Amino acid sequence: MWDLLGWSALIGILSGWGQEPPPLKPVQPLAWEELALFSLPHDPDPMIEKTVANYLQNLSQLGINQDSQGVWLASDWWTFADHRGRIPQSAASLTKIATSLAALETYGSDYQFVTKVKHTGVIAGGVLQGDLIVEGGGDPFFVWEEAIALSNRLNELGIQTVTGNLIVTGDFFMNYQQNSQTSAQLLAQGLNSQRWSKQAQQQYQTLPNETPRPQVRISGNVIVKAQGDFPEVTPLIEQQSLPLTQILQQMNIYSNNKLADLIARSVGGVETVEAIVRETTGVSPEEVQLINGSGLGVTNRLSPRAVTKMLRMIDGKLNAQGGSLREILPVSGIDVGTVRDRAIPQGIPVKTGSLWNVSALAGVMNTEQHGRVYFAMINQNGNLDTFRQQQDQLLQSLQQQWDLIPFDQNVAVQLGDPTRID
């Protein structure tokens, strides 16, 4: 076999020795190689540049200095507008975008904080003859509705009275309070419907009609202890928080400063938030200068470019799991909170920001022509209502030039959901 095949191959090689090789034929490109995806845009859109220039000119005609304003408008492929876009300015609640990015990078979008409940002693005849121990797991959104759900589960497990103490350990925050003793006292109040405040009563009314009014009465004291071991403790309940994206959504819809600061604290503080933003976006330290996670204070400074880069990073992270920025931002024309009275075109996820002399707006437009286009406007030293009106008009003008694909509505958030308690 070798003789036959080997000699045949050798003869074939020798017969072609010294002959000119056949000319190479160019390979025809495949269809996917000719897609627009492989072509970067060469020129900006002059109409968009003119639209942004008109926006700035309108501010000037209203007596507002253009040098106090910042604008950045960009897609994944092109920067459409840049007016002082790399200069950090007081960003107000756009800071919460940085906090959102840091939380998503630290925990992941589906992360849930866990509050654990244990007890000493025995349960008999509706009475826990011992202590009730609540171990916080850092849930920044443990509010009245969550305490009511917890108390109802305790009632289901046969506990109406605790003869011992309510002992709170770990990172437990109630109604955004960072003071441990205050949070523990609020929890004791929330467990017993006979002690509910007017606010607790109001939040109870938001729960499903069939929700019972629970009662767990603490006979002993309310005690805060450092994390430690307790003798003869029996695990009782684990209560999971809302998924992180829903917590961030509520923070951003209502621009909740206390919630934002708690989330920033949970990831390691504002220094960690800054470090995560710089590492993930690649912006310079000068473009990200923060003093807290909420944006409360004029010394929280971000450049418009840094804001859009953060939005792109978050959007990409959520998109990898089938989501988008609508998972964590209010959607214009659909949600309430800070976008209720705005004239922003419907279906755009946005984040607003306001201080006494600052109005900011950032978000993403889903366009037919350019895909996702991210924008940030930071306005200073003028009337806030005027700034908001001009911001909305700019987005309306962009809507007339681009075919927008509106984002749809988010899944409703259900606080006090008993299915999150095991």
Short mmCIF file of C-alpha atoms in Angstrom, two decimals:
data_model
loop_
_atom_site.label_atom_id
_atom_site.label_comp_id
_atom_site.label_asym_id
_atom_site.label_seq_id
_atom_site.Cartn_x
_atom_site.Cartn_y
_atom_site.Cartn_z
CA MET A 1 0.00 0.00 0.00
CA TRP A 2 2.77 2.44 0.89
CA ASP A 3 4.63 1.71 -2.34
CA LEU A 4 1.62 2.53 -4.48
CA LEU A 5 0.56 5.69 -2.63
CA GLY A 6 4.06 6.93 -1.88
CA TRP A 7 5.35 6.67 -5.47
CA SER A 8 2.16 8.22 -6.85
CA ALA A 9 2.52 11.25 -4.58
CA LEU A 10 6.20 11.65 -5.43
CA ILE A 11 5.55 11.50 -9.16
CA GLY A 12 2.78 14.13 -8.75
CA ILE A 13 5.15 16.50 -6.96
CA LEU A 14 7.98 16.07 -9.45
CA SER A 15 5.68 16.59 -12.40
CA GLY A 16 4.82 20.09 -11.16
CA TRP A 17 8.38 21.06 -10.32
CA GLY A 18 9.50 24.32 -11.95
CA GLN A 19 6.07 25.26 -13.30
CA GLU A 20 4.43 28.64 -12.60
CA PRO A 21 1.90 28.40 -9.78
CA PRO A 22 -1.69 29.20 -10.77
CA PRO A 23 -2.74 32.82 -10.06
CA LEU A 24 -4.48 33.44 -6.76
CA LYS A 25 -8.14 34.31 -6.98
CA PRO A 26 -9.50 36.89 -4.53
CA VAL A 27 -11.97 35.49 -2.04
CA GLN A 28 -15.36 37.12 -2.30
CA PRO A 29 -16.43 38.71 1.00
CA LEU A 30 -19.23 37.04 2.87
CA ALA A 31 -22.47 38.94 3.30
CA TRP A 32 -21.88 39.56 7.01
CA GLU A 33 -18.51 41.22 6.23
CA GLU A 34 -20.32 43.94 4.30
CA LEU A 35 -22.68 44.84 7.11
CA ALA A 36 -22.66 48.41 8.44
CA LEU A 37 -21.39 47.00 11.72
CA PHE A 38 -17.92 46.85 10.19
CA SER A 39 -17.93 50.47 9.01
CA LEU A 40 -17.29 53.29 11.45
CA PRO A 41 -19.06 56.59 10.71
CA HIS A 42 -16.78 59.16 9.11
CA ASP A 43 -18.65 62.39 9.81
CA PRO A 44 -20.86 63.66 12.61
CA ASP A 45 -24.50 64.42 11.96
CA PRO A 46 -24.56 68.15 11.12
CA MET A 47 -28.25 68.42 11.97
CA ILE A 48 -27.63 67.11 15.48
CA GLU A 49 -24.73 69.52 15.94
CA LYS A 50 -27.01 72.35 14.84
CA THR A 51 -29.78 71.20 17.19
CA VAL A 52 -27.45 71.23 20.19
CA ALA A 53 -26.00 74.59 19.12
CA ASN A 54 -29.55 76.00 18.99
CA TYR A 55 -30.19 74.63 22.48
CA LEU A 56 -27.14 76.46 23.82
CA GLN A 57 -28.05 79.60 21.89
CA ASN A 58 -31.53 79.56 23.42
CA LEU A 59 -29.96 79.48 26.87
CA SER A 60 -27.76 82.44 25.94
CA GLN A 61 -30.78 84.42 24.76
CA LEU A 62 -32.34 83.77 28.16
CA GLY A 63 -29.31 85.36 29.82
CA ILE A 64 -27.63 82.08 30.81
CA ASN A 65 -23.88 81.79 30.32
CA GLN A 66 -22.93 78.93 27.96
CA ASP A 67 -19.67 78.44 29.87
CA SER A 68 -21.69 77.14 32.83
CA GLN A 69 -23.34 74.39 30.79
CA GLY A 70 -22.13 70.92 29.84
CA VAL A 71 -23.47 68.59 27.13
CA TRP A 72 -22.34 65.21 25.83
CA LEU A 73 -24.25 63.16 23.27
CA ALA A 74 -22.76 59.91 21.99
CA SER A 75 -23.46 56.42 20.69
CA ASP A 76 -21.15 53.43 20.87
CA TRP A 77 -19.56 54.62 17.61
CA TRP A 78 -19.69 58.39 17.54
CA THR A 79 -19.77 61.55 19.65
CA PHE A 80 -22.53 63.75 18.24
CA ALA A 81 -22.17 66.73 20.57
CA ASP A 82 -19.57 67.91 23.05
CA HIS A 83 -19.90 71.22 24.84
CA ARG A 84 -17.55 71.32 27.82
CA GLY A 85 -18.28 67.61 28.07
CA ARG A 86 -15.04 66.64 29.82
CA ILE A 87 -15.27 69.34 32.48
CA PRO A 88 -16.66 68.17 35.85
CA GLN A 89 -19.60 70.13 37.19
CA SER A 90 -21.96 69.82 40.15
CA ALA A 91 -23.95 66.83 38.99
CA ALA A 92 -26.61 66.66 41.73
CA SER A 93 -28.47 63.33 41.61
CA LEU A 94 -26.69 62.13 38.48
CA THR A 95 -24.32 60.93 41.21
CA LYS A 96 -26.81 58.11 41.79
CA ILE A 97 -25.79 56.71 38.40
CA ALA A 98 -22.29 56.23 39.83
CA THR A 99 -23.77 54.56 42.91
CA SER A 100 -25.87 52.30 40.68
CA LEU A 101 -22.83 51.25 38.63
CA ALA A 102 -20.78 50.52 41.75
CA ALA A 103 -23.58 48.40 43.25
CA LEU A 104 -24.07 46.39 40.06
CA GLU A 105 -20.33 45.79 39.74
CA THR A 106 -20.11 44.72 43.40
CA TYR A 107 -23.18 42.51 43.73
CA GLY A 108 -24.66 41.72 40.32
CA SER A 109 -28.11 42.67 39.06
CA ASP A 110 -30.07 39.84 40.70
CA TYR A 111 -28.42 40.07 44.11
CA GLN A 112 -30.72 39.98 47.15
CA PHE A 113 -29.74 40.98 50.67
CA VAL A 114 -30.80 38.52 53.36
CA THR A 115 -32.17 39.33 56.83
CA LYS A 116 -32.03 36.32 59.16
CA VAL A 117 -34.33 35.76 62.13
CA LYS A 118 -33.46 33.37 64.97
CA HIS A 119 -34.65 32.74 68.50
CA THR A 120 -33.68 31.33 71.85
CA GLY A 121 -36.02 29.33 74.06
CA VAL A 122 -39.19 27.59 72.92
CA ILE A 123 -42.42 28.52 71.15
CA ALA A 124 -45.66 27.40 72.77
CA GLY A 125 -49.23 28.70 72.80
CA GLY A 126 -48.43 31.79 70.72
CA VAL A 127 -45.56 32.77 73.01
CA LEU A 128 -41.83 32.74 72.34
CA GLN A 129 -40.31 32.09 75.72
CA GLY A 130 -36.93 33.57 74.88
CA ASP A 131 -35.32 36.24 72.72
CA LEU A 132 -36.09 37.13 69.11
CA ILE A 133 -32.87 37.81 67.20
CA VAL A 134 -32.81 39.72 63.90
CA GLU A 135 -29.51 39.64 62.00
CA GLY A 136 -29.28 42.31 59.33
CA GLY A 137 -27.62 41.52 56.03
CA GLY A 138 -27.28 45.08 54.76
CA ASP A 139 -30.69 45.42 53.09
CA PRO A 140 -30.90 49.17 52.33
CA PHE A 141 -34.61 48.96 51.46
CA PHE A 142 -36.08 47.34 54.57
CA VAL A 143 -39.13 49.55 55.11
CA TRP A 144 -42.54 49.31 56.82
CA GLU A 145 -43.92 46.87 54.26
CA GLU A 146 -41.03 44.47 54.83
CA ALA A 147 -41.47 44.60 58.61
CA ILE A 148 -45.20 43.89 58.22
CA ALA A 149 -44.48 40.85 56.04
CA LEU A 150 -41.93 39.60 58.57
CA SER A 151 -44.38 40.00 61.45
CA ASN A 152 -47.11 38.16 59.56
CA ARG A 153 -44.76 35.23 59.01
CA LEU A 154 -43.89 35.20 62.73
CA ASN A 155 -47.62 35.04 63.49
CA GLU A 156 -47.95 32.12 61.08
CA LEU A 157 -45.15 30.37 62.96
CA GLY A 158 -47.05 30.76 66.21
CA ILE A 159 -45.42 33.85 67.70
CA GLN A 160 -47.62 36.66 68.98
CA THR A 161 -45.64 37.52 72.10
CA VAL A 162 -41.92 37.49 72.89
CA THR A 163 -41.22 37.22 76.62
CA GLY A 164 -37.56 38.10 76.15
CA ASN A 165 -35.80 40.81 74.18
CA LEU A 166 -35.69 41.86 70.55
CA ILE A 167 -31.98 41.68 69.74
CA VAL A 168 -30.79 43.29 66.51
CA THR A 169 -27.33 42.45 65.14
CA GLY A 170 -25.38 42.88 61.93
CA ASP A 171 -26.04 45.56 59.32
CA PHE A 172 -29.72 46.27 59.88
CA PHE A 173 -31.27 49.46 58.51
CA MET A 174 -34.95 50.30 58.88
CA ASN A 175 -36.56 53.06 56.82
CA TYR A 176 -33.10 54.19 55.59
CA GLN A 177 -31.89 54.94 59.13
CA GLN A 178 -28.16 54.36 59.59
CA ASN A 179 -28.42 54.56 63.39
CA SER A 180 -28.71 50.97 64.64
CA GLN A 181 -30.75 51.77 67.74
CA THR A 182 -33.23 53.86 65.78
CA SER A 183 -33.63 51.06 63.23
CA ALA A 184 -34.17 48.47 65.97
CA GLN A 185 -36.87 50.59 67.63
CA LEU A 186 -38.62 51.09 64.28
CA LEU A 187 -38.57 47.33 63.72
CA ALA A 188 -40.20 46.68 67.09
CA GLN A 189 -42.88 49.20 66.16
CA GLY A 190 -43.41 47.66 62.73
CA LEU A 191 -43.88 44.16 64.16
CA ASN A 192 -46.87 45.25 66.26
CA SER A 193 -49.82 46.83 64.41
CA GLN A 194 -51.10 48.29 67.68
CA ARG A 195 -48.01 50.53 67.74
CA TRP A 196 -48.01 51.61 64.10
CA SER A 197 -47.39 55.25 63.30
CA LYS A 198 -49.48 57.15 60.79
CA GLN A 199 -46.84 56.50 58.14
CA ALA A 200 -46.86 52.76 58.86
CA GLN A 201 -50.66 52.76 58.57
CA GLN A 202 -50.39 54.50 55.19
CA GLN A 203 -47.87 51.99 53.87
CA TYR A 204 -50.03 49.10 55.06
CA GLN A 205 -52.81 50.43 52.83
CA THR A 206 -50.57 49.87 49.79
CA LEU A 207 -50.38 46.12 50.46
CA PRO A 208 -52.87 43.60 49.00
CA ASN A 209 -56.33 43.83 50.60
CA GLU A 210 -56.07 40.40 52.21
CA THR A 211 -52.87 41.26 54.11
CA PRO A 212 -53.45 40.65 57.86
CA ARG A 213 -52.59 43.26 60.48
CA PRO A 214 -49.89 41.41 62.43
CA GLN A 215 -49.04 41.61 66.09
CA VAL A 216 -45.78 40.53 67.67
CA ARG A 217 -45.45 42.14 71.10
CA ILE A 218 -41.99 42.42 72.65
CA SER A 219 -42.20 42.13 76.45
CA GLY A 220 -38.50 42.74 77.04
CA ASN A 221 -36.13 45.37 75.74
CA VAL A 222 -34.93 46.33 72.29
CA ILE A 223 -31.19 45.67 72.24
CA VAL A 224 -28.53 46.29 69.59
CA LYS A 225 -25.55 43.96 69.74
CA ALA A 226 -22.40 43.61 67.71
CA GLN A 227 -22.19 40.53 65.55
CA GLY A 228 -21.54 37.52 67.75
CA ASP A 229 -22.54 34.01 68.67
CA PHE A 230 -25.60 33.37 70.78
CA PRO A 231 -25.95 30.15 72.78
CA GLU A 232 -28.65 27.69 71.78
CA VAL A 233 -30.04 29.73 68.91
CA THR A 234 -32.61 28.24 66.54
CA PRO A 235 -32.83 29.57 62.93
CA LEU A 236 -36.37 30.67 62.14
CA ILE A 237 -36.70 32.83 59.00
CA GLU A 238 -34.66 34.20 56.11
CA GLN A 239 -36.15 37.25 54.41
CA GLN A 240 -34.73 38.20 51.02
CA SER A 241 -34.77 41.77 49.80
CA LEU A 242 -36.01 42.92 46.42
CA PRO A 243 -33.52 42.16 43.63
CA LEU A 244 -30.83 44.83 43.39
CA THR A 245 -32.12 46.23 40.09
CA GLN A 246 -35.52 46.92 41.66
CA ILE A 247 -33.91 48.62 44.65
CA LEU A 248 -31.88 50.81 42.31
CA GLN A 249 -34.98 51.54 40.26
CA GLN A 250 -36.85 52.81 43.31
CA MET A 251 -33.83 54.85 44.36
CA ASN A 252 -33.63 56.52 40.95
CA ILE A 253 -37.37 57.00 40.34
CA TYR A 254 -37.77 58.96 43.57
CA SER A 255 -34.14 60.13 43.78
CA ASN A 256 -33.97 58.83 47.35
CA ASN A 257 -30.85 60.35 48.91
CA LYS A 258 -30.85 58.25 52.08
CA LEU A 259 -31.22 55.02 50.12
CA ALA A 260 -28.39 56.05 47.79
CA ASP A 261 -26.05 56.77 50.68
CA LEU A 262 -26.84 53.39 52.25
CA ILE A 263 -26.06 51.61 48.98
CA ALA A 264 -22.79 53.52 48.62
CA ARG A 265 -21.92 52.57 52.19
CA SER A 266 -22.63 48.91 51.48
CA VAL A 267 -20.11 48.74 48.61
CA GLY A 268 -17.37 50.27 50.75
CA GLY A 269 -18.06 53.99 50.78
CA VAL A 270 -17.76 56.84 48.33
CA GLU A 271 -14.05 56.17 47.72
CA THR A 272 -14.96 52.69 46.48
CA VAL A 273 -17.71 54.12 44.28
CA GLU A 274 -15.20 56.51 42.69
CA ALA A 275 -12.65 53.75 42.17
CA ILE A 276 -15.17 51.44 40.50
CA VAL A 277 -16.39 54.20 38.18
CA ARG A 278 -12.87 55.14 37.11
CA GLU A 279 -11.82 51.53 36.58
CA THR A 280 -14.88 50.50 34.56
CA THR A 281 -15.22 53.63 32.41
CA GLY A 282 -11.59 54.64 32.01
CA VAL A 283 -12.31 58.32 32.67
CA SER A 284 -9.74 60.49 34.41
CA PRO A 285 -9.95 61.13 38.18
CA GLU A 286 -10.70 64.79 37.44
CA GLU A 287 -13.99 63.81 35.79
CA VAL A 288 -15.28 61.91 38.85
CA GLN A 289 -15.13 63.78 42.17
CA LEU A 290 -17.64 62.56 44.76
CA ILE A 291 -18.28 63.19 48.45
CA ASN A 292 -21.29 60.86 48.87
CA GLY A 293 -23.47 58.41 46.98
CA SER A 294 -26.54 60.61 46.62
CA GLY A 295 -25.33 63.81 44.96
CA LEU A 296 -26.49 66.00 47.82
CA GLY A 297 -23.98 68.85 47.84
CA VAL A 298 -22.40 71.00 45.13
CA THR A 299 -18.99 69.36 45.54
CA ASN A 300 -20.19 66.11 43.95
CA ARG A 301 -18.77 66.72 40.49
CA LEU A 302 -19.03 64.67 37.29
CA SER A 303 -18.33 65.47 33.67
CA PRO A 304 -21.16 64.86 31.18
CA ARG A 305 -18.85 62.46 29.35
CA ALA A 306 -18.29 60.42 32.53
CA VAL A 307 -22.05 60.22 33.06
CA THR A 308 -22.69 58.82 29.58
CA LYS A 309 -19.86 56.32 29.95
CA MET A 310 -21.41 55.09 33.20
CA LEU A 311 -24.77 54.73 31.48
CA ARG A 312 -23.15 52.72 28.68
CA MET A 313 -21.43 50.43 31.16
CA ILE A 314 -24.66 49.80 33.09
CA ASP A 315 -26.66 49.30 29.90
CA GLY A 316 -24.16 46.79 28.59
CA LYS A 317 -24.10 44.91 31.87
CA LEU A 318 -27.89 44.68 32.02
CA ASN A 319 -28.22 43.95 28.30
CA ALA A 320 -26.02 40.87 28.72
CA GLN A 321 -28.80 39.48 30.92
CA GLY A 322 -31.64 40.52 28.65
CA GLY A 323 -32.30 43.86 30.35
CA SER A 324 -31.55 47.52 29.77
CA LEU A 325 -31.30 50.83 31.59
CA ARG A 326 -35.07 50.81 32.03
CA GLU A 327 -34.46 48.21 34.76
CA ILE A 328 -32.94 50.85 37.04
CA LEU A 329 -34.12 54.24 35.72
CA PRO A 330 -37.55 55.85 35.49
CA VAL A 331 -39.02 55.77 31.99
CA SER A 332 -40.52 59.03 30.75
CA GLY A 333 -44.26 59.02 30.19
CA ILE A 334 -44.64 55.79 32.16
CA ASP A 335 -43.15 56.12 35.63
CA VAL A 336 -43.86 58.74 38.26
CA GLY A 337 -41.46 60.32 40.74
CA THR A 338 -39.01 62.81 39.28
CA VAL A 339 -40.30 62.44 35.68
CA ARG A 340 -43.99 62.96 36.47
CA ASP A 341 -44.25 66.57 35.26
CA ARG A 342 -41.63 66.51 32.52
CA ALA A 343 -42.24 66.86 28.77
CA ILE A 344 -39.60 64.32 27.78
CA PRO A 345 -40.58 62.14 24.79
CA GLN A 346 -42.20 58.93 25.99
CA GLY A 347 -40.20 55.78 26.52
CA ILE A 348 -36.78 57.23 27.41
CA PRO A 349 -35.02 56.01 30.59
CA VAL A 350 -33.62 59.09 32.33
CA LYS A 351 -32.11 60.31 35.57
CA THR A 352 -32.78 63.82 36.78
CA GLY A 353 -30.71 65.89 39.17
CA SER A 354 -31.46 69.11 40.99
CA LEU A 355 -29.80 71.41 43.49
CA TRP A 356 -30.67 75.01 44.23
CA ASN A 357 -28.71 76.22 41.18
CA VAL A 358 -28.20 72.98 39.23
CA SER A 359 -30.47 71.02 36.90
CA ALA A 360 -29.17 67.89 35.20
CA LEU A 361 -30.65 65.25 32.93
CA ALA A 362 -29.09 62.08 31.54
CA GLY A 363 -30.38 58.96 29.86
CA VAL A 364 -30.51 56.89 26.70
CA MET A 365 -32.51 57.12 23.46
CA ASN A 366 -33.03 53.98 21.43
CA THR A 367 -32.79 55.10 17.79
CA GLU A 368 -33.29 53.37 14.46
CA GLN A 369 -30.36 55.23 12.91
CA HIS A 370 -27.64 54.90 15.56
CA GLY A 371 -28.81 52.36 18.10
CA ARG A 372 -28.45 53.52 21.69
CA VAL A 373 -27.54 57.20 22.02
CA TYR A 374 -26.54 58.32 25.51
CA PHE A 375 -26.86 61.91 26.63
CA ALA A 376 -26.04 64.09 29.63
CA MET A 377 -26.85 67.75 30.23
CA ILE A 378 -25.62 69.59 33.30
CA ASN A 379 -26.93 73.15 33.64
CA GLN A 380 -25.84 75.68 36.25
CA ASN A 381 -26.45 79.25 37.35
CA GLY A 382 -29.95 79.79 36.08
CA ASN A 383 -33.63 79.17 36.73
CA LEU A 384 -34.34 75.46 37.29
CA ASP A 385 -37.71 75.50 35.53
CA THR A 386 -36.09 77.14 32.51
CA PHE A 387 -33.34 74.53 32.46
CA ARG A 388 -35.85 71.67 32.60
CA GLN A 389 -37.98 73.18 29.85
CA GLN A 390 -34.95 73.61 27.58
CA GLN A 391 -33.71 70.08 28.31
CA ASP A 392 -37.09 68.62 27.38
CA GLN A 393 -37.24 70.70 24.21
CA LEU A 394 -33.81 69.47 23.15
CA LEU A 395 -34.94 65.86 23.47
CA GLN A 396 -38.12 66.69 21.55
CA SER A 397 -35.99 68.17 18.75
CA LEU A 398 -33.81 65.07 18.65
CA GLN A 399 -36.95 62.92 18.50
CA GLN A 400 -37.99 64.78 15.34
CA GLN A 401 -34.68 63.93 13.65
CA TRP A 402 -34.27 60.35 14.80
CA ASP A 403 -36.74 57.49 14.76
CA LEU A 404 -36.99 56.54 18.43
CA ILE A 405 -37.89 53.07 19.67
CA PRO A 406 -39.53 53.62 23.07
CA PHE A 407 -38.53 51.47 26.01
CA ASP A 408 -41.47 49.66 27.56
CA GLN A 409 -42.70 49.57 31.15
CA ASN A 410 -40.85 47.91 33.99
CA VAL A 411 -42.17 45.07 36.10
CA ALA A 412 -44.05 46.46 39.11
CA VAL A 413 -42.18 46.37 42.40
CA GLN A 414 -43.94 44.58 45.26
CA LEU A 415 -42.75 45.55 48.70
CA GLY A 416 -43.78 43.29 51.57
CA ASP A 417 -43.99 40.24 49.31
CA PRO A 418 -44.37 37.18 51.59
CA THR A 419 -42.93 34.88 48.92
CA ARG A 420 -39.48 36.35 49.62
CA ILE A 421 -39.56 34.93 53.16
CA ASP A 422 -38.40 31.36 53.73
#
